[in-house]
Amino acid sequence: MIQSKDLLGIKELTPEEIYLILDTAAGFKDVLMRDIKKVPPLRGKTVVSLFFEPSTRTKTSFALASKRLSADFVNFSVSTSSVVKGESLKDTALTIQALGADFVLVRHASSGVPHLLSNILDISVINAGDGANEHPTQALLDMFTIQSYKKKFKGLNVAIVGDIAHSRVAKSNIYALTKLEANVRLICPPTLTPAEVDKLGVEVHHSLDKGLKDVDVIMALRLQLERQSKGFLPSLREYFKLYGLTADSVSHAKDDAIVMHPGPMNRGVEIASSIADGNQSVILEQVTNGIAVRMAVLYLLAGVKK
Amino acid sequence: MSKSILDSNDINRAIRRMAYEIIEKNKGIGNLCLVGIQKGGVTLANRLASQIELIENGHIEVGTLDITFYRDDLNTKSEQPVVKRTEIPCNIDDKTVVLVDDVLFTGRSIRAAMDALIDYGRPANIQLAVLIDRGHRELPIRADYAGKNIPTSFDARIEVTLEENGSSDSVILVSG
Amino acid sequence: MITLIKNGHVVDPSQNIDGPMEILIKGRKIEGLYPKGKAPEAEKIIDATKCFVIPGLVDIHTHLREPGFEYKETIETGTRSAVRGGFTTVCCMPNTDPVNDNVAVTEFILDKAKKYGSCTVHPIGAITTGSNSEELTELQALIKAGCIAFSDDGRPVTNSQMMRRALEYSKIFDVPVISHCEDLQLSEGGVVNEGFVSTIVGLKGIPKAAEETMVARDLSLCELTGGKLHIAHVSTAGSVNLIRNAKSRGINVTAETCPHYYNLTDEAIISYDTNLKVNPPIRTAVDVEAIKEGIKDGTIDIIATDHAPHHFDDKQREFDSAAFGISGLETAFALSYHLVRHETIDLKQLITMMCITPSKIVGLNKGTLSPGADADIAVVNPETIYKVDSSSFLSKGKNSPFNKWTLTGSVEKTIAMGKVFDWSEK
C-alpha cells in the first residue's frame, strides 16, 4: 500500500511498498511485450515534467510510461520558460498545478527540491533526481532488473562502483538494497566517499578487486568528468586504472554476476567497452525495465487517495 | 447474515450444463478458447475446460486475463490494486473467446475484460460465461452462459469458493 | 518620570545581588535599589511578581540589515525585536549595503537608531574596506563616529597578513577584532554540517575543519600580536578545545556561541527546512555537548544571537540557494534559560554571559543595575511556558527553526534607557 501522494525517495518507502511497485511493474512489463503497448488507466490525467537539469533518458522514459498509460505528457521546458526570467521555483510549481497537471516530475540540481514542492503542491510530486540526494525510479528499475535475474535480494552481494559521493543513483540504490536485505559494498576512492556512509549499513572498499570479490551484481556509476578539475582525482586515466570495470576486474565477481549502469556511460572511464557490451551486461534491459517501473509508479500514485 | 446458495453438487451440475451449452452453441471446440478473468474466473475457467475436454475428448486452450489496468475505479477504490498475471496462450485473432468469471454484477469488470482482451488481438466473437448472475447491471452486458441467476439486493455480497483455492466448493450470499 | 519596579526578585551579579528588591528609575537612569517596601514613592509602578529582574541583555552580534536590506529588517524593527527579546543593547554587524566601513554609514546607523530605535545601538565597523580583506578601514575615524568593535562578519578575513595587521593596529584603540572563522575553500558550496546527515540529505557539507583551521590561525595571530580577538559563533567541539587551550596559555581571546548551537543538532535538517540553514551550520550532538561544556567552564565567554533576519522569499526556496541565518533575538533568552533549568549554568552565570561580559568585551558600561547606570532592565518570568509563533515576531525576519517549539521562560517587560515596553498586559 503506497501511503504518500508523492515519490520523494526510496528513503521514505517501506520494503512492502518497494515490492508492490516491483510486482506492479511486472504487469506493465507484460504490457510492453505486447503488440499494443498501451493501457487506459491514466486516461485524462496529465503528467508534467519540470527538469532543471538536462536529461534525455529519464524524461523520455517517463514520457513513454505516461503515454503507455494513456496520460498526457507535457514538458515544462525550463530553458524557454519564465524560470530563466527569474521566476521562483515556488511560482513555477504553482503554475504547473494551476495548469491542471496531476503529476509533476521534478529534476533539480539542489537536493530537497521535490520535498519543497511536495509541501507546496496538492498534486503528486515524483522525484526524477535531486542533487546528490535521490533518484528513486532509477533504483526501482535497478531492483526490478536484479530481481529478474537473481529472484531474491536477501543475502545478495551488490557492489556499487564509482563516484558515490555525488551520486543520487547510488544513494537510492543503497536505501533500496539495504531495505531488501542485500549486502551492499561501495567501491570508490576516499575523495568520492560520502561522509560517514558506513552508518547506512554498507561496506566501503577502496580497492576494486577486493570489493568485487564474489559479488552477484556490479553497478557502475557515471563519473562526472569535471571531478578531475576539483581535485577529487588526478586524471581520468588513473581513475580508469583504479576503478574502471574491465574484464580483469570483473573476473573477481561471481561468474554469473550481472553488470549494470544507469547511463549515459563514459566508455573507457568507468567501464570498458568489452564489459558494457559483454554478455554480463544488462544495461539495455535496465532501460526497458525503466518504462515498466515508471508506469507502475505513476499508476500506483494515481490510486492514492489525496 | 449469510446464506448458502449452491453446494458442491450444485456447482458441478451448473458447470457441466454450461460446458454442454458452450459446445452446442459453438458447434464443437475447434475454434474455441476460454479466458478466465483474474482472479475469480481463473479456477472456474480451468474447471469448465476440463469438463469440455472430457465431453469432447479434445484439447481446449485456457488463458488468464488481468483487468486491473482497464478498471474505471482506480481513484475510488480504497484498496490499492494488486496486479495479477495475464497469460493468453494462443493467438486469439478470429477465435471465439469465452470470457469466464465467477459473478456477473454491474458489468464493469466484463467491460474492462473486453477492452483488455481486444488489446491482445481481434477475436471473431466474445462470449461470456458466469457461475452466478446476480443482476444490477450498469452496462448493456449479458451472459451467454449462466450457472444460476440469483436476485440480490445491491449491497449484498456473493462469495464463491472453489476447492482448488483451499476450502470446499460453495457459493454464499452475505446480505449487506 | 519616576518608575518603581516592585515585587520582583533582582539578580545582578555585577553588584552581587540576588534577592527581593525594588528598583527606582528616574528618567533614563537607575536611581537606586531598595529592600522590599523601603523605596520612595513613584509615579508609575511596574509589578514584577514571580519575575526575575535582571540587567537588560546585551547582544554583540546582531544583523539589523539597514542600510541596504530594509526588506529583511530595519533598525526600527530590529530594535523592536531586541526589546521583545529582553535586549537593551545591540551591536550591529557591518555587512550592510553599503558596508559599514566608513563614517557616513556609521553616522547613518546611529542617526536612524536615535530616531527610530527602541534600544541602544552600537555599530561594529568593518575590518577591511568592503569586507574584502584587501585594505584596513580607518579605525580611528570609525571609533570616533561610534563603532565599538570591528568585524568582517559574514566573511572571514581571508588574507592572513591582513588579519595580523588588523589585530596589531587595533591595539592602538584597545578594540576587539571579531572573527568569523571560516576557510572559504573548505566550506565552498556547503550548506549543512559535513557528516552522516549531509550524506543522508545529499546536501554539500561544511566540514568542522573549515571553522577550526581558521580558529587555529586566528589564535596563532592573536598570540603573535597580542591583539584583542573575539571569536564569533563557535559551533564545534574542536573550536572549543582550541580556545580552551589558547586561554590556558594566556592568549587574549574571548569567544561567543549562539542559542542554535546548543539547542539543535543537524538531524533536524532531514526535513530540508531552510530555517535550519545557518552559517556556521548546525552541528552534531557531540558538538552540542562540547559547546555546553565550554559554556560551563568559561571557555565560551558569552552568548550572542547572530540575529540574521531574512525575508520569506529568501528562505522558501531550494535549500542550496536559500539564505543563511536565523532570526534569533526573540527566542534567545528562553533558549538560553534552558541551560539554567537543566543546571548547565546558574542564572548569575547566564546574566554574566548575556549582559556583563558582552558589555565588557566591547567596552560598554552596560549589564548592571547599579545606581547611576542606564535604566536597561529585563523582567523575565522563569516559569511561563509558551509556544513560539514566529509569525508574531516583531522582527521582519520570521525565519526561526524554533517556530512551534514550546519554551519556558518569557520576557515580560523590557526597560530600555528608562522607556518601558510591557507585554504582560495583553
mmCIF file of N, CA and C in Angstrom, chain A residues 1-2 7 10 13-30 136-149 151-154 156 173 176-177 179-180 260 289-300, chain B residues 69 81-85:
data_model
loop_
_atom_site.group_PDB
_atom_site.id
_atom_site.type_symbol
_atom_site.label_atom_id
_atom_site.label_comp_id
_atom_site.label_asym_id
_atom_site.label_seq_id
_atom_site.Cartn_x
_atom_site.Cartn_y
_atom_site.Cartn_z
ATOM 1 N N MET A 1 0.854 -1.194 0.000
ATOM 2 C CA MET A 1 0.000 0.000 0.000
ATOM 3 C C MET A 1 0.890 1.244 0.000
ATOM 4 N N ILE A 2 0.834 2.017 -1.047
ATOM 5 C CA ILE A 2 1.612 3.249 -1.099
ATOM 6 C C ILE A 2 0.885 4.304 -0.267
ATOM 7 N N LEU A 7 6.343 10.469 -4.675
ATOM 8 C CA LEU A 7 7.514 9.608 -4.560
ATOM 9 C C LEU A 7 8.729 10.526 -4.418
ATOM 10 N N ILE A 10 13.563 6.669 -2.031
ATOM 11 C CA ILE A 10 13.446 5.298 -1.513
ATOM 12 C C ILE A 10 13.507 5.335 0.015
ATOM 13 N N LEU A 13 10.271 4.930 1.608
ATOM 14 C CA LEU A 13 9.433 3.758 1.306
ATOM 15 C C LEU A 13 9.708 2.606 2.266
ATOM 16 N N THR A 14 8.689 1.771 2.464
ATOM 17 C CA THR A 14 8.881 0.536 3.224
ATOM 18 C C THR A 14 9.252 -0.571 2.241
ATOM 19 N N PRO A 15 9.835 -1.665 2.737
ATOM 20 C CA PRO A 15 10.121 -2.791 1.835
ATOM 21 C C PRO A 15 8.851 -3.284 1.128
ATOM 22 N N GLU A 16 7.731 -3.276 1.842
ATOM 23 C CA GLU A 16 6.468 -3.736 1.229
ATOM 24 C C GLU A 16 6.085 -2.843 0.057
ATOM 25 N N GLU A 17 6.281 -1.551 0.235
ATOM 26 C CA GLU A 17 5.949 -0.632 -0.865
ATOM 27 C C GLU A 17 6.864 -0.865 -2.066
ATOM 28 N N ILE A 18 8.131 -1.138 -1.786
ATOM 29 C CA ILE A 18 9.063 -1.415 -2.892
ATOM 30 C C ILE A 18 8.614 -2.667 -3.643
ATOM 31 N N TYR A 19 8.258 -3.717 -2.890
ATOM 32 C CA TYR A 19 7.819 -4.948 -3.547
ATOM 33 C C TYR A 19 6.524 -4.737 -4.336
ATOM 34 N N LEU A 20 5.630 -3.926 -3.802
ATOM 35 C CA LEU A 20 4.376 -3.663 -4.523
ATOM 36 C C LEU A 20 4.672 -2.982 -5.866
ATOM 37 N N ILE A 21 5.608 -2.039 -5.831
ATOM 38 C CA ILE A 21 5.964 -1.348 -7.075
ATOM 39 C C ILE A 21 6.579 -2.340 -8.069
ATOM 40 N N LEU A 22 7.451 -3.213 -7.566
ATOM 41 C CA LEU A 22 8.093 -4.190 -8.457
ATOM 42 C C LEU A 22 7.068 -5.158 -9.038
ATOM 43 N N ASP A 23 6.115 -5.623 -8.211
ATOM 44 C CA ASP A 23 5.093 -6.556 -8.693
ATOM 45 C C ASP A 23 4.215 -5.892 -9.745
ATOM 46 N N THR A 24 3.857 -4.638 -9.476
ATOM 47 C CA THR A 24 3.016 -3.918 -10.427
ATOM 48 C C THR A 24 3.781 -3.700 -11.731
ATOM 49 N N ALA A 25 5.069 -3.410 -11.599
ATOM 50 C CA ALA A 25 5.896 -3.204 -12.796
ATOM 51 C C ALA A 25 5.946 -4.462 -13.647
ATOM 52 N N ALA A 26 5.908 -5.625 -12.998
ATOM 53 C CA ALA A 26 5.936 -6.876 -13.764
ATOM 54 C C ALA A 26 4.718 -6.955 -14.687
ATOM 55 N N GLY A 27 3.572 -6.510 -14.188
ATOM 56 C CA GLY A 27 2.370 -6.470 -15.018
ATOM 57 C C GLY A 27 2.547 -5.548 -16.211
ATOM 58 N N PHE A 28 3.182 -4.427 -15.966
ATOM 59 C CA PHE A 28 3.389 -3.476 -17.064
ATOM 60 C C PHE A 28 4.465 -3.959 -18.045
ATOM 61 N N LYS A 29 5.429 -4.705 -17.511
ATOM 62 C CA LYS A 29 6.435 -5.276 -18.420
ATOM 63 C C LYS A 29 5.742 -6.181 -19.435
ATOM 64 N N ASP A 30 4.742 -6.962 -18.975
ATOM 65 C CA ASP A 30 3.977 -7.813 -19.889
ATOM 66 C C ASP A 30 3.286 -6.965 -20.950
ATOM 67 N N PRO A 136 14.878 7.984 -7.143
ATOM 68 C CA PRO A 136 14.193 6.745 -6.744
ATOM 69 C C PRO A 136 13.771 5.836 -7.894
ATOM 70 N N THR A 137 13.313 6.396 -9.025
ATOM 71 C CA THR A 137 12.850 5.477 -10.076
ATOM 72 C C THR A 137 14.017 4.714 -10.704
ATOM 73 N N GLN A 138 15.210 5.309 -10.677
ATOM 74 C CA GLN A 138 16.376 4.577 -11.176
ATOM 75 C C GLN A 138 16.644 3.367 -10.276
ATOM 76 N N ALA A 139 16.578 3.568 -8.975
ATOM 77 C CA ALA A 139 16.828 2.452 -8.060
ATOM 78 C C ALA A 139 15.744 1.390 -8.215
ATOM 79 N N LEU A 140 14.512 1.812 -8.410
ATOM 80 C CA LEU A 140 13.425 0.837 -8.558
ATOM 81 C C LEU A 140 13.615 0.003 -9.827
ATOM 82 N N LEU A 141 14.057 0.657 -10.896
ATOM 83 C CA LEU A 141 14.266 -0.126 -12.121
ATOM 84 C C LEU A 141 15.486 -1.032 -11.965
ATOM 85 N N ASP A 142 16.440 -0.590 -11.191
ATOM 86 C CA ASP A 142 17.589 -1.450 -10.924
ATOM 87 C C ASP A 142 17.166 -2.662 -10.088
ATOM 88 N N MET A 143 16.293 -2.435 -9.095
ATOM 89 C CA MET A 143 15.799 -3.551 -8.290
ATOM 90 C C MET A 143 15.022 -4.532 -9.160
ATOM 91 N N PHE A 144 14.208 -3.962 -10.059
ATOM 92 C CA PHE A 144 13.409 -4.800 -10.950
ATOM 93 C C PHE A 144 14.323 -5.680 -11.808
ATOM 94 N N THR A 145 15.400 -5.067 -12.294
ATOM 95 C CA THR A 145 16.337 -5.797 -13.156
ATOM 96 C C THR A 145 17.072 -6.877 -12.364
ATOM 97 N N ILE A 146 17.511 -6.510 -11.157
ATOM 98 C CA ILE A 146 18.201 -7.502 -10.322
ATOM 99 C C ILE A 146 17.264 -8.667 -10.017
ATOM 100 N N GLN A 147 16.010 -8.330 -9.668
ATOM 101 C CA GLN A 147 15.057 -9.380 -9.304
ATOM 102 C C GLN A 147 14.824 -10.338 -10.475
ATOM 103 N N SER A 148 14.808 -9.782 -11.687
ATOM 104 C CA SER A 148 14.523 -10.651 -12.823
ATOM 105 C C SER A 148 15.661 -11.658 -13.059
ATOM 106 N N TYR A 149 16.871 -11.306 -12.617
ATOM 107 C CA TYR A 149 17.987 -12.247 -12.774
ATOM 108 C C TYR A 149 18.238 -13.090 -11.540
ATOM 109 N N LYS A 151 16.191 -13.263 -8.620
ATOM 110 C CA LYS A 151 14.984 -13.769 -7.955
ATOM 111 C C LYS A 151 14.807 -13.311 -6.511
ATOM 112 N N LYS A 152 15.900 -13.002 -5.825
ATOM 113 C CA LYS A 152 15.781 -12.597 -4.420
ATOM 114 C C LYS A 152 16.814 -11.507 -4.151
ATOM 115 N N PHE A 153 16.648 -10.846 -3.038
ATOM 116 C CA PHE A 153 17.599 -9.807 -2.644
ATOM 117 C C PHE A 153 18.379 -10.193 -1.404
ATOM 118 N N LYS A 154 17.716 -10.926 -0.524
ATOM 119 C CA LYS A 154 18.326 -11.248 0.757
ATOM 120 C C LYS A 154 19.637 -12.001 0.554
ATOM 121 N N LEU A 156 22.134 -11.231 -1.187
ATOM 122 C CA LEU A 156 22.823 -10.938 -2.446
ATOM 123 C C LEU A 156 23.962 -9.938 -2.196
ATOM 124 N N ASN A 173 19.946 3.493 -4.513
ATOM 125 C CA ASN A 173 20.199 2.054 -4.549
ATOM 126 C C ASN A 173 20.654 1.521 -3.195
ATOM 127 N N ALA A 176 17.477 1.165 -1.206
ATOM 128 C CA ALA A 176 16.636 0.063 -1.689
ATOM 129 C C ALA A 176 17.254 -1.277 -1.319
ATOM 130 N N LEU A 177 18.545 -1.423 -1.611
ATOM 131 C CA LEU A 177 19.187 -2.720 -1.382
ATOM 132 C C LEU A 177 19.249 -3.072 0.100
ATOM 133 N N LYS A 179 17.178 -2.007 2.402
ATOM 134 C CA LYS A 179 15.811 -2.326 2.853
ATOM 135 C C LYS A 179 15.394 -3.729 2.423
ATOM 136 N N LEU A 180 15.912 -4.177 1.273
ATOM 137 C CA LEU A 180 15.565 -5.513 0.788
ATOM 138 C C LEU A 180 16.576 -6.562 1.264
ATOM 139 N N MET A 260 25.623 -3.585 -14.323
ATOM 140 C CA MET A 260 24.596 -2.572 -14.577
ATOM 141 C C MET A 260 25.236 -1.187 -14.665
ATOM 142 N N ASN A 289 13.223 -1.845 -18.681
ATOM 143 C CA ASN A 289 12.538 -2.001 -17.397
ATOM 144 C C ASN A 289 12.150 -0.649 -16.796
ATOM 145 N N GLY A 290 12.923 0.362 -17.133
ATOM 146 C CA GLY A 290 12.640 1.692 -16.604
ATOM 147 C C GLY A 290 11.236 2.159 -16.954
ATOM 148 N N ILE A 291 10.786 1.849 -18.146
ATOM 149 C CA ILE A 291 9.442 2.281 -18.554
ATOM 150 C C ILE A 291 8.394 1.568 -17.696
ATOM 151 N N ALA A 292 8.564 0.246 -17.540
ATOM 152 C CA ALA A 292 7.586 -0.527 -16.757
ATOM 153 C C ALA A 292 7.522 -0.031 -15.318
ATOM 154 N N VAL A 293 8.696 0.239 -14.748
ATOM 155 C CA VAL A 293 8.742 0.683 -13.350
ATOM 156 C C VAL A 293 8.108 2.065 -13.210
ATOM 157 N N ARG A 294 8.366 2.934 -14.159
ATOM 158 C CA ARG A 294 7.788 4.283 -14.072
ATOM 159 C C ARG A 294 6.277 4.241 -14.309
ATOM 160 N N MET A 295 5.846 3.309 -15.153
ATOM 161 C CA MET A 295 4.396 3.114 -15.299
ATOM 162 C C MET A 295 3.795 2.698 -13.961
ATOM 163 N N ALA A 296 4.476 1.772 -13.293
ATOM 164 C CA ALA A 296 3.967 1.283 -12.003
ATOM 165 C C ALA A 296 3.883 2.415 -10.985
ATOM 166 N N VAL A 297 4.901 3.270 -10.975
ATOM 167 C CA VAL A 297 4.913 4.376 -10.008
ATOM 168 C C VAL A 297 3.765 5.347 -10.291
ATOM 169 N N LEU A 298 3.611 5.721 -11.556
ATOM 170 C CA LEU A 298 2.529 6.653 -11.907
ATOM 171 C C LEU A 298 1.171 6.033 -11.579
ATOM 172 N N TYR A 299 1.039 4.762 -11.944
ATOM 173 C CA TYR A 299 -0.226 4.072 -11.746
ATOM 174 C C TYR A 299 -0.576 3.966 -10.253
ATOM 175 N N LEU A 300 0.393 3.572 -9.459
ATOM 176 C CA LEU A 300 0.106 3.396 -8.025
ATOM 177 C C LEU A 300 -0.156 4.740 -7.344
ATOM 178 N N PHE B 69 -5.531 -2.944 -15.085
ATOM 179 C CA PHE B 69 -5.181 -1.704 -15.788
ATOM 180 C C PHE B 69 -6.348 -1.143 -16.600
ATOM 181 N N PRO B 81 -4.721 -1.563 -6.014
ATOM 182 C CA PRO B 81 -4.820 -2.763 -6.842
ATOM 183 C C PRO B 81 -3.526 -3.564 -6.836
ATOM 184 N N VAL B 82 -3.672 -4.876 -6.849
ATOM 185 C CA VAL B 82 -2.516 -5.739 -6.981
ATOM 186 C C VAL B 82 -2.627 -6.430 -8.335
ATOM 187 N N VAL B 83 -1.587 -6.255 -9.127
ATOM 188 C CA VAL B 83 -1.637 -6.752 -10.493
ATOM 189 C C VAL B 83 -1.366 -8.255 -10.517
ATOM 190 N N LYS B 84 -2.216 -9.007 -11.279
ATOM 191 C CA LYS B 84 -2.013 -10.447 -11.452
ATOM 192 C C LYS B 84 -1.568 -10.716 -12.888
ATOM 193 N N ARG B 85 -1.237 -11.956 -13.140
ATOM 194 C CA ARG B 85 -0.700 -12.294 -14.460
ATOM 195 C C ARG B 85 -1.787 -12.339 -15.527
#
